[in-house]
């Protein structure tokens, strides 16, 4: 979970995807009563039909899940440690459903993948997912089933059970995913605060594909379909997270906001100085060409673009080499800071970030 902090710690920087609520009063109004036969999104499928369809579509994947869809609440046999993360996505903010290349299945997949990526970054075993879906007018039952079907496909691949949720009418498509992961021992989990001077910084795979794919989707550049797919269908690196924990990673984060931002989180929480070598960042195929079109260096997409959902780890160099990580930086003594270098010179990413948007 991105927004947890311990007592006495500095408040984290505002999440770049969120607008502050400011001083506007928040009013909670009773929601209208729902009828089981109510139509969803104006389609021929009622809410009752959809819930029946979910029971056919979804499968439990753990003997721990004792009660789920069909009961008033899910009942899960707990392991010693529960790891919980919440991720919400809203049409027009985190995706554009009106784009011809973006479908309900893409949106469902991406929402669950982003939530599971936080469990990967804690090195937890995935357990259950709970989904609250706000469905707008015109988003029919078939679209709901396509969205949930794509979630279930990813859940099946990752051993996750879609154990419950809620379905409500909403002005725009809204998906809030709560994922619960498990561990038997606190030492099996990895936070952001364990980077040590002398560690190296490594990433689990190529970067920049998601930002480049978004530029292709938005018509700002041309590039291979694989980039668009990387943006729409990211894969949470759950196995890699657990392998890095076993290899001795002291700090771990998923690359959701961009490597520079996420590595800064590691530096801040660990109280260390991290130096990233931008020329060492592994690039996905086609990223350099898209960067050229946008008029930015490739590392601007790799370090400044978010949502690649690779993992970034700090660990001793010998361990990093065994895990096959791409080594992209080093950890030094505090105070906490992030330094970026290219061609042996210090670089400020901020000058390029506005050109990515
Ligand atoms: Mg995260």
PDB file of N, CA, C and O in Angstrom, residues 205-268:
ATOM      1  N   UNK A 205      12.889  -5.478 -15.158  1.00  0.00           N
ATOM      2  CA  UNK A 205      12.631  -5.587 -16.596  1.00  0.00           C
ATOM      3  C   UNK A 205      12.702  -4.245 -17.276  1.00  0.00           C
ATOM      4  O   UNK A 205      12.964  -3.224 -16.620  1.00  0.00           O
ATOM      5  N   UNK A 206      12.446  -4.235 -18.585  1.00  0.00           N
ATOM      6  CA  UNK A 206      12.575  -2.996 -19.361  1.00  0.00           C
ATOM      7  C   UNK A 206      11.570  -1.935 -18.924  1.00  0.00           C
ATOM      8  O   UNK A 206      10.461  -2.253 -18.483  1.00  0.00           O
ATOM      9  N   UNK A 207      11.952  -0.694 -19.074  1.00  0.00           N
ATOM     10  CA  UNK A 207      11.132   0.438 -18.642  1.00  0.00           C
ATOM     11  C   UNK A 207      10.753   1.310 -19.853  1.00  0.00           C
ATOM     12  O   UNK A 207      11.373   1.233 -20.907  1.00  0.00           O
ATOM     13  N   UNK A 208       9.763   2.135 -19.641  1.00  0.00           N
ATOM     14  CA  UNK A 208       9.381   3.122 -20.661  1.00  0.00           C
ATOM     15  C   UNK A 208       8.293   2.658 -21.604  1.00  0.00           C
ATOM     16  O   UNK A 208       7.726   3.457 -22.338  1.00  0.00           O
ATOM     17  N   UNK A 209       7.972   1.350 -21.585  1.00  0.00           N
ATOM     18  CA  UNK A 209       6.998   0.826 -22.545  1.00  0.00           C
ATOM     19  C   UNK A 209       5.609   1.423 -22.319  1.00  0.00           C
ATOM     20  O   UNK A 209       4.905   1.759 -23.269  1.00  0.00           O
ATOM     21  N   UNK A 210       5.229   1.576 -21.050  1.00  0.00           N
ATOM     22  CA  UNK A 210       3.877   2.063 -20.770  1.00  0.00           C
ATOM     23  C   UNK A 210       3.712   3.518 -21.216  1.00  0.00           C
ATOM     24  O   UNK A 210       2.724   3.875 -21.864  1.00  0.00           O
ATOM     25  N   UNK A 211       4.699   4.357 -20.888  1.00  0.00           N
ATOM     26  CA  UNK A 211       4.627   5.773 -21.290  1.00  0.00           C
ATOM     27  C   UNK A 211       4.679   5.897 -22.808  1.00  0.00           C
ATOM     28  O   UNK A 211       3.954   6.709 -23.411  1.00  0.00           O
ATOM     29  N   UNK A 212       5.521   5.079 -23.457  1.00  0.00           N
ATOM     30  CA  UNK A 212       5.605   5.106 -24.921  1.00  0.00           C
ATOM     31  C   UNK A 212       4.295   4.607 -25.525  1.00  0.00           C
ATOM     32  O   UNK A 212       3.791   5.170 -26.505  1.00  0.00           O
ATOM     33  N   UNK A 213       3.718   3.550 -24.925  1.00  0.00           N
ATOM     34  CA  UNK A 213       2.441   3.016 -25.404  1.00  0.00           C
ATOM     35  C   UNK A 213       1.322   4.031 -25.287  1.00  0.00           C
ATOM     36  O   UNK A 213       0.463   4.134 -26.170  1.00  0.00           O
ATOM     37  N   UNK A 214       1.340   4.811 -24.205  1.00  0.00           N
ATOM     38  CA  UNK A 214       0.325   5.858 -24.034  1.00  0.00           C
ATOM     39  C   UNK A 214       0.481   6.933 -25.118  1.00  0.00           C
ATOM     40  O   UNK A 214      -0.514   7.408 -25.685  1.00  0.00           O
ATOM     41  N   UNK A 215       1.732   7.277 -25.438  1.00  0.00           N
ATOM     42  CA  UNK A 215       1.978   8.269 -26.499  1.00  0.00           C
ATOM     43  C   UNK A 215       1.461   7.750 -27.837  1.00  0.00           C
ATOM     44  O   UNK A 215       0.888   8.512 -28.633  1.00  0.00           O
ATOM     45  N   UNK A 216       1.626   6.438 -28.085  1.00  0.00           N
ATOM     46  CA  UNK A 216       1.112   5.845 -29.329  1.00  0.00           C
ATOM     47  C   UNK A 216      -0.417   5.885 -29.323  1.00  0.00           C
ATOM     48  O   UNK A 216      -1.059   6.292 -30.299  1.00  0.00           O
ATOM     49  N   UNK A 217      -1.025   5.495 -28.183  1.00  0.00           N
ATOM     50  CA  UNK A 217      -2.497   5.508 -28.067  1.00  0.00           C
ATOM     51  C   UNK A 217      -3.056   6.906 -28.303  1.00  0.00           C
ATOM     52  O   UNK A 217      -4.120   7.070 -28.893  1.00  0.00           O
ATOM     53  N   UNK A 218      -2.340   7.897 -27.805  1.00  0.00           N
ATOM     54  CA  UNK A 218      -2.833   9.280 -27.920  1.00  0.00           C
ATOM     55  C   UNK A 218      -2.459   9.932 -29.240  1.00  0.00           C
ATOM     56  O   UNK A 218      -2.732  11.119 -29.442  1.00  0.00           O
ATOM     57  N   UNK A 219      -1.802   9.155 -30.125  1.00  0.00           N
ATOM     58  CA  UNK A 219      -1.480   9.675 -31.452  1.00  0.00           C
ATOM     59  C   UNK A 219      -0.317  10.648 -31.466  1.00  0.00           C
ATOM     60  O   UNK A 219      -0.134  11.378 -32.437  1.00  0.00           O
ATOM     61  N   UNK A 220       0.479  10.676 -30.391  1.00  0.00           N
ATOM     62  CA  UNK A 220       1.624  11.591 -30.349  1.00  0.00           C
ATOM     63  C   UNK A 220       2.869  10.970 -30.958  1.00  0.00           C
ATOM     64  O   UNK A 220       3.861  11.648 -31.181  1.00  0.00           O
ATOM     65  N   UNK A 221       2.832   9.655 -31.197  1.00  0.00           N
ATOM     66  CA  UNK A 221       3.980   8.965 -31.792  1.00  0.00           C
ATOM     67  C   UNK A 221       3.469   7.672 -32.412  1.00  0.00           C
ATOM     68  O   UNK A 221       2.331   7.263 -32.175  1.00  0.00           O
ATOM     69  N   UNK A 222       4.333   7.060 -33.253  1.00  0.00           N
ATOM     70  CA  UNK A 222       4.009   5.738 -33.793  1.00  0.00           C
ATOM     71  C   UNK A 222       4.937   4.720 -33.156  1.00  0.00           C
ATOM     72  O   UNK A 222       6.076   5.053 -32.811  1.00  0.00           O
ATOM     73  N   UNK A 223       4.444   3.496 -32.996  1.00  0.00           N
ATOM     74  CA  UNK A 223       5.287   2.478 -32.375  1.00  0.00           C
ATOM     75  C   UNK A 223       4.606   1.136 -32.428  1.00  0.00           C
ATOM     76  O   UNK A 223       3.430   1.037 -32.793  1.00  0.00           O
ATOM     77  N   UNK A 224       5.329   0.084 -32.060  1.00  0.00           N
ATOM     78  CA  UNK A 224       4.766  -1.269 -32.147  1.00  0.00           C
ATOM     79  C   UNK A 224       3.593  -1.488 -31.173  1.00  0.00           C
ATOM     80  O   UNK A 224       3.511  -0.846 -30.124  1.00  0.00           O
ATOM     81  N   UNK A 225       2.717  -2.422 -31.569  1.00  0.00           N
ATOM     82  CA  UNK A 225       1.558  -2.742 -30.730  1.00  0.00           C
ATOM     83  C   UNK A 225       1.971  -3.208 -29.337  1.00  0.00           C
ATOM     84  O   UNK A 225       1.212  -3.056 -28.373  1.00  0.00           O
ATOM     85  N   UNK A 226       3.187  -3.789 -29.248  1.00  0.00           N
ATOM     86  CA  UNK A 226       3.637  -4.292 -27.939  1.00  0.00           C
ATOM     87  C   UNK A 226       3.701  -3.163 -26.910  1.00  0.00           C
ATOM     88  O   UNK A 226       3.490  -3.393 -25.716  1.00  0.00           O
ATOM     89  N   UNK A 227       3.974  -1.944 -27.360  1.00  0.00           N
ATOM     90  CA  UNK A 227       4.024  -0.812 -26.418  1.00  0.00           C
ATOM     91  C   UNK A 227       2.621  -0.508 -25.890  1.00  0.00           C
ATOM     92  O   UNK A 227       2.429  -0.252 -24.692  1.00  0.00           O
ATOM     93  N   UNK A 228       1.654  -0.511 -26.798  1.00  0.00           N
ATOM     94  CA  UNK A 228       0.265  -0.250 -26.392  1.00  0.00           C
ATOM     95  C   UNK A 228      -0.198  -1.357 -25.439  1.00  0.00           C
ATOM     96  O   UNK A 228      -0.826  -1.091 -24.408  1.00  0.00           O
ATOM     97  N   UNK A 229       0.178  -2.587 -25.766  1.00  0.00           N
ATOM     98  CA  UNK A 229      -0.202  -3.703 -24.904  1.00  0.00           C
ATOM     99  C   UNK A 229       0.441  -3.559 -23.515  1.00  0.00           C
ATOM    100  O   UNK A 229      -0.182  -3.848 -22.494  1.00  0.00           O
ATOM    101  N   UNK A 230       1.710  -3.106 -23.499  1.00  0.00           N
ATOM    102  CA  UNK A 230       2.382  -2.921 -22.204  1.00  0.00           C
ATOM    103  C   UNK A 230       1.637  -1.892 -21.357  1.00  0.00           C
ATOM    104  O   UNK A 230       1.567  -2.012 -20.132  1.00  0.00           O
ATOM    105  N   UNK A 231       1.064  -0.879 -22.009  1.00  0.00           N
ATOM    106  CA  UNK A 231       0.313   0.136 -21.274  1.00  0.00           C
ATOM    107  C   UNK A 231      -1.027  -0.409 -20.787  1.00  0.00           C
ATOM    108  O   UNK A 231      -1.432  -0.154 -19.647  1.00  0.00           O
ATOM    109  N   UNK A 232      -1.713  -1.156 -21.650  1.00  0.00           N
ATOM    110  CA  UNK A 232      -3.068  -1.600 -21.320  1.00  0.00           C
ATOM    111  C   UNK A 232      -3.093  -2.881 -20.487  1.00  0.00           C
ATOM    112  O   UNK A 232      -4.048  -3.126 -19.751  1.00  0.00           O
ATOM    113  N   UNK A 233      -2.084  -3.722 -20.639  1.00  0.00           N
ATOM    114  CA  UNK A 233      -2.126  -5.045 -19.999  1.00  0.00           C
ATOM    115  C   UNK A 233      -0.850  -5.335 -19.219  1.00  0.00           C
ATOM    116  O   UNK A 233      -0.160  -6.318 -19.486  1.00  0.00           O
ATOM    117  N   UNK A 234      -0.496  -4.489 -18.255  1.00  0.00           N
ATOM    118  CA  UNK A 234       0.714  -4.752 -17.477  1.00  0.00           C
ATOM    119  C   UNK A 234       0.555  -6.015 -16.634  1.00  0.00           C
ATOM    120  O   UNK A 234      -0.562  -6.396 -16.283  1.00  0.00           O
ATOM    121  N   UNK A 235       1.661  -6.667 -16.352  1.00  0.00           N
ATOM    122  CA  UNK A 235       1.646  -7.892 -15.537  1.00  0.00           C
ATOM    123  C   UNK A 235       2.304  -7.601 -14.183  1.00  0.00           C
ATOM    124  O   UNK A 235       3.446  -7.130 -14.147  1.00  0.00           O
ATOM    125  N   UNK A 236       1.611  -7.876 -13.084  1.00  0.00           N
ATOM    126  CA  UNK A 236       2.241  -7.686 -11.768  1.00  0.00           C
ATOM    127  C   UNK A 236       3.353  -8.711 -11.572  1.00  0.00           C
ATOM    128  O   UNK A 236       3.177  -9.881 -11.902  1.00  0.00           O
ATOM    129  N   UNK A 237       4.486  -8.267 -11.026  1.00  0.00           N
ATOM    130  CA  UNK A 237       5.671  -9.148 -10.919  1.00  0.00           C
ATOM    131  C   UNK A 237       5.688  -9.856  -9.561  1.00  0.00           C
ATOM    132  O   UNK A 237       6.604  -9.667  -8.741  1.00  0.00           O
ATOM    133  N   UNK A 238       4.642 -10.665  -9.330  1.00  0.00           N
ATOM    134  CA  UNK A 238       4.490 -11.307  -8.018  1.00  0.00           C
ATOM    135  C   UNK A 238       5.604 -12.304  -7.731  1.00  0.00           C
ATOM    136  O   UNK A 238       6.175 -12.303  -6.636  1.00  0.00           O
ATOM    137  N   UNK A 239       5.945 -13.148  -8.695  1.00  0.00           N
ATOM    138  CA  UNK A 239       7.000 -14.150  -8.467  1.00  0.00           C
ATOM    139  C   UNK A 239       8.337 -13.448  -8.254  1.00  0.00           C
ATOM    140  O   UNK A 239       9.128 -13.841  -7.382  1.00  0.00           O
ATOM    141  N   UNK A 240       8.590 -12.401  -9.034  1.00  0.00           N
ATOM    142  CA  UNK A 240       9.863 -11.668  -8.903  1.00  0.00           C
ATOM    143  C   UNK A 240       9.977 -11.028  -7.523  1.00  0.00           C
ATOM    144  O   UNK A 240      11.055 -11.021  -6.919  1.00  0.00           O
ATOM    145  N   UNK A 241       8.860 -10.493  -7.006  1.00  0.00           N
ATOM    146  CA  UNK A 241       8.887  -9.863  -5.685  1.00  0.00           C
ATOM    147  C   UNK A 241       9.288 -10.857  -4.604  1.00  0.00           C
ATOM    148  O   UNK A 241      10.137 -10.573  -3.751  1.00  0.00           O
ATOM    149  N   UNK A 242       8.681 -12.054  -4.661  1.00  0.00           N
ATOM    150  CA  UNK A 242       9.007 -13.060  -3.646  1.00  0.00           C
ATOM    151  C   UNK A 242      10.441 -13.559  -3.811  1.00  0.00           C
ATOM    152  O   UNK A 242      11.146 -13.797  -2.836  1.00  0.00           O
ATOM    153  N   UNK A 243      10.898 -13.688  -5.065  1.00  0.00           N
ATOM    154  CA  UNK A 243      12.277 -14.140  -5.309  1.00  0.00           C
ATOM    155  C   UNK A 243      13.270 -13.095  -4.789  1.00  0.00           C
ATOM    156  O   UNK A 243      14.308 -13.442  -4.212  1.00  0.00           O
ATOM    157  N   UNK A 244      12.947 -11.810  -4.966  1.00  0.00           N
ATOM    158  CA  UNK A 244      13.852 -10.757  -4.478  1.00  0.00           C
ATOM    159  C   UNK A 244      13.907 -10.749  -2.956  1.00  0.00           C
ATOM    160  O   UNK A 244      14.965 -10.517  -2.360  1.00  0.00           O
ATOM    161  N   UNK A 245      12.773 -11.007  -2.320  1.00  0.00           N
ATOM    162  CA  UNK A 245      12.769 -11.080  -0.853  1.00  0.00           C
ATOM    163  C   UNK A 245      13.673 -12.221  -0.383  1.00  0.00           C
ATOM    164  O   UNK A 245      14.478 -12.055   0.531  1.00  0.00           O
ATOM    165  N   UNK A 246      13.535 -13.379  -1.033  1.00  0.00           N
ATOM    166  CA  UNK A 246      14.371 -14.539  -0.650  1.00  0.00           C
ATOM    167  C   UNK A 246      15.849 -14.256  -0.925  1.00  0.00           C
ATOM    168  O   UNK A 246      16.723 -14.746  -0.214  1.00  0.00           O
ATOM    169  N   UNK A 247      16.120 -13.439  -1.961  1.00  0.00           N
ATOM    170  CA  UNK A 247      17.515 -13.128  -2.310  1.00  0.00           C
ATOM    171  C   UNK A 247      18.122 -12.096  -1.368  1.00  0.00           C
ATOM    172  O   UNK A 247      19.312 -11.794  -1.477  1.00  0.00           O
ATOM    173  N   UNK A 248      17.305 -11.506  -0.504  1.00  0.00           N
ATOM    174  CA  UNK A 248      17.851 -10.574   0.476  1.00  0.00           C
ATOM    175  C   UNK A 248      17.623  -9.107   0.169  1.00  0.00           C
ATOM    176  O   UNK A 248      18.335  -8.250   0.714  1.00  0.00           O
ATOM    177  N   UNK A 249      16.633  -8.797  -0.688  1.00  0.00           N
ATOM    178  CA  UNK A 249      16.340  -7.384  -0.961  1.00  0.00           C
ATOM    179  C   UNK A 249      15.903  -6.695   0.335  1.00  0.00           C
ATOM    180  O   UNK A 249      15.059  -7.212   1.065  1.00  0.00           O
ATOM    181  N   UNK A 250      16.505  -5.534   0.609  1.00  0.00           N
ATOM    182  CA  UNK A 250      16.162  -4.799   1.818  1.00  0.00           C
ATOM    183  C   UNK A 250      15.070  -3.783   1.583  1.00  0.00           C
ATOM    184  O   UNK A 250      14.364  -3.377   2.514  1.00  0.00           O
ATOM    185  N   UNK A 251      14.916  -3.353   0.340  1.00  0.00           N
ATOM    186  CA  UNK A 251      13.889  -2.370  -0.002  1.00  0.00           C
ATOM    187  C   UNK A 251      13.354  -2.699  -1.382  1.00  0.00           C
ATOM    188  O   UNK A 251      14.095  -3.097  -2.278  1.00  0.00           O
ATOM    189  N   UNK A 252      12.039  -2.499  -1.521  1.00  0.00           N
ATOM    190  CA  UNK A 252      11.368  -2.902  -2.762  1.00  0.00           C
ATOM    191  C   UNK A 252      10.212  -1.931  -3.014  1.00  0.00           C
ATOM    192  O   UNK A 252       9.529  -1.515  -2.083  1.00  0.00           O
ATOM    193  N   UNK A 253      10.027  -1.585  -4.301  1.00  0.00           N
ATOM    194  CA  UNK A 253       8.889  -0.739  -4.670  1.00  0.00           C
ATOM    195  C   UNK A 253       8.495  -1.127  -6.088  1.00  0.00           C
ATOM    196  O   UNK A 253       9.349  -1.605  -6.854  1.00  0.00           O
ATOM    197  N   UNK A 254       7.221  -0.968  -6.440  1.00  0.00           N
ATOM    198  CA  UNK A 254       6.856  -1.203  -7.841  1.00  0.00           C
ATOM    199  C   UNK A 254       6.905   0.121  -8.590  1.00  0.00           C
ATOM    200  O   UNK A 254       6.647   1.186  -8.028  1.00  0.00           O
ATOM    201  N   UNK A 255       7.264   0.030  -9.867  1.00  0.00           N
ATOM    202  CA  UNK A 255       7.430   1.246 -10.662  1.00  0.00           C
ATOM    203  C   UNK A 255       6.053   1.651 -11.189  1.00  0.00           C
ATOM    204  O   UNK A 255       5.650   1.274 -12.282  1.00  0.00           O
ATOM    205  N   UNK A 256       5.312   2.374 -10.355  1.00  0.00           N
ATOM    206  CA  UNK A 256       3.966   2.802 -10.735  1.00  0.00           C
ATOM    207  C   UNK A 256       3.925   4.286 -11.076  1.00  0.00           C
ATOM    208  O   UNK A 256       3.200   4.714 -11.963  1.00  0.00           O
ATOM    209  N   UNK A 257       4.734   5.084 -10.404  1.00  0.00           N
ATOM    210  CA  UNK A 257       4.717   6.529 -10.653  1.00  0.00           C
ATOM    211  C   UNK A 257       5.887   6.979 -11.527  1.00  0.00           C
ATOM    212  O   UNK A 257       6.016   8.162 -11.822  1.00  0.00           O
ATOM    213  N   UNK A 258       6.750   6.070 -11.942  1.00  0.00           N
ATOM    214  CA  UNK A 258       7.971   6.407 -12.682  1.00  0.00           C
ATOM    215  C   UNK A 258       9.171   6.092 -11.806  1.00  0.00           C
ATOM    216  O   UNK A 258       9.155   6.365 -10.597  1.00  0.00           O
ATOM    217  N   UNK A 259      10.219   5.524 -12.412  1.00  0.00           N
ATOM    218  CA  UNK A 259      11.346   5.048 -11.615  1.00  0.00           C
ATOM    219  C   UNK A 259      11.941   6.151 -10.740  1.00  0.00           C
ATOM    220  O   UNK A 259      12.297   5.908  -9.586  1.00  0.00           O
ATOM    221  N   UNK A 260      12.042   7.363 -11.283  1.00  0.00           N
ATOM    222  CA  UNK A 260      12.668   8.434 -10.503  1.00  0.00           C
ATOM    223  C   UNK A 260      11.849   8.706  -9.234  1.00  0.00           C
ATOM    224  O   UNK A 260      12.400   8.821  -8.134  1.00  0.00           O
ATOM    225  N   UNK A 261      10.536   8.788  -9.378  1.00  0.00           N
ATOM    226  CA  UNK A 261       9.667   9.028  -8.222  1.00  0.00           C
ATOM    227  C   UNK A 261       9.705   7.855  -7.253  1.00  0.00           C
ATOM    228  O   UNK A 261       9.815   8.035  -6.032  1.00  0.00           O
ATOM    229  N   UNK A 262       9.639   6.643  -7.788  1.00  0.00           N
ATOM    230  CA  UNK A 262       9.583   5.470  -6.915  1.00  0.00           C
ATOM    231  C   UNK A 262      10.917   5.221  -6.213  1.00  0.00           C
ATOM    232  O   UNK A 262      10.942   4.840  -5.043  1.00  0.00           O
ATOM    233  N   UNK A 263      12.039   5.446  -6.922  1.00  0.00           N
ATOM    234  CA  UNK A 263      13.351   5.310  -6.279  1.00  0.00           C
ATOM    235  C   UNK A 263      13.518   6.388  -5.201  1.00  0.00           C
ATOM    236  O   UNK A 263      14.167   6.164  -4.177  1.00  0.00           O
ATOM    237  N   UNK A 264      12.924   7.547  -5.444  1.00  0.00           N
ATOM    238  CA  UNK A 264      12.960   8.600  -4.424  1.00  0.00           C
ATOM    239  C   UNK A 264      12.240   8.154  -3.159  1.00  0.00           C
ATOM    240  O   UNK A 264      12.684   8.437  -2.043  1.00  0.00           O
ATOM    241  N   UNK A 265      11.127   7.420  -3.328  1.00  0.00           N
ATOM    242  CA  UNK A 265      10.435   6.862  -2.154  1.00  0.00           C
ATOM    243  C   UNK A 265      11.389   5.971  -1.357  1.00  0.00           C
ATOM    244  O   UNK A 265      11.406   6.018  -0.121  1.00  0.00           O
ATOM    245  N   UNK A 266      12.159   5.119  -2.068  1.00  0.00           N
ATOM    246  CA  UNK A 266      13.088   4.209  -1.374  1.00  0.00           C
ATOM    247  C   UNK A 266      14.147   5.010  -0.618  1.00  0.00           C
ATOM    248  O   UNK A 266      14.474   4.699   0.532  1.00  0.00           O
ATOM    249  N   UNK A 267      14.691   6.047  -1.279  1.00  0.00           N
ATOM    250  CA  UNK A 267      15.723   6.872  -0.646  1.00  0.00           C
ATOM    251  C   UNK A 267      15.162   7.560   0.605  1.00  0.00           C
ATOM    252  O   UNK A 267      15.794   7.568   1.671  1.00  0.00           O
ATOM    253  N   UNK A 268      13.950   8.110   0.468  1.00  0.00           N
ATOM    254  CA  UNK A 268      13.357   8.867   1.574  1.00  0.00           C
ATOM    255  C   UNK A 268      13.038   7.956   2.757  1.00  0.00           C
ATOM    256  O   UNK A 268      13.331   8.286   3.909  1.00  0.00           O
TER     257      UNK A 268
END
